[in-house]
C-alpha angles and dihedrals in degrees: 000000000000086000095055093042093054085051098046089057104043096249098114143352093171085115100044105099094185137345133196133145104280103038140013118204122208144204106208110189107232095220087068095065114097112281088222107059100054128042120226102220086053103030104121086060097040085046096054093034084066101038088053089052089043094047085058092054120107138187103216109203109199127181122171105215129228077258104060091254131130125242108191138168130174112204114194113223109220103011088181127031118164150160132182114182089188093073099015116008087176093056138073112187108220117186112207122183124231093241086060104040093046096067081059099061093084089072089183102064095035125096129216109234134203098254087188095045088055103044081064102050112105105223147034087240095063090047094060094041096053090043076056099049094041090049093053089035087104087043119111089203134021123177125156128164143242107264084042091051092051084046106056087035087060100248106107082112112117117282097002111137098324094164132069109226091051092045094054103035096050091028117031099029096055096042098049085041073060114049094037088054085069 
């Protein structure tokens, strides 16, 4: 994050590898990650244990039409993650594409999110509850309600958990279970 916002605001493009309309790639210095969260003995496996988890991870886009049909798009987050110690142990090369780091330019509006925390969570469902909770976390109040909350979760579809006590019980349950086991 820290790398795009510096070169969206002309501090610094000494990270950016390369930059077009449709992807940036980054070099993200691997002594800026959090100390804690990988272990140095063991940091090439714990690098490429998170950027597996992270290359599996979407962004689906869904809008019901004034004609009953559904627009869609899955963007995938980090098509391309890689490290390789041989040729640059300090660096990890992260591909973004421009759909995805654009919603990072308004600083302002945009949380910072826990990239390993999410590579470990089981389901689709926890993700985007947690991408809910972070974004309220400066909040002093945050209410939604039902219908919005089936929405932004992805299951406004037909049918799909209509009802309270099933959404609950097979959606929010297992996804705060989920998050509050890391």
């Amino acid at each position: 994050y820290n790398v795009i916002k510096d070169f969206y605001i002309s501090r610094s493009d000494e990270n950016i590898k390369g930059f077009s309309s449709e992807s940036i790639l980054l070099n993200l210095p691997v002594n800026k990650l959090d100390k804690t969260l990988f272990k140095k003995s063991q940091l090439s496996r714990d690098l490429m244990n998170a950027s597996e988890g992270l290359s599996k991870k979407q962004i689906v886009l869904k809008t019901l039409k004034d004609d009953g049909q559904w627009g869609f798009r899955f963007i995938s987050m980090f098509p391309d993650i890689g490290y390789d110690p041989s040729t640059d142990k300090n660096n990890m090369i992260v591909k973004i594409p421009s759909s995805i780091y654009e919603q990072m330019v308004p600083i302002e509006s945009y949380c910072q999110l826990d990239l390993k925390l999410l590579s470990v969570f089981g389901s689709g469902n926890t993700i985007r509850l947690y991408e809910i909770f972070k974004s309220y976390a400066f909040k002093k109040l945050f209410s939604i309600d039902f219908n919005e909350l089936r929405k932004l979760l992805g299951f406004f579809n037909e049918g799909s958990y209509q009802e309270w006590k099933h959404f609950n019980a097979k959606v929010l349950k297992p996804a705060v279970k989920d998050i509050n086991s890391h």
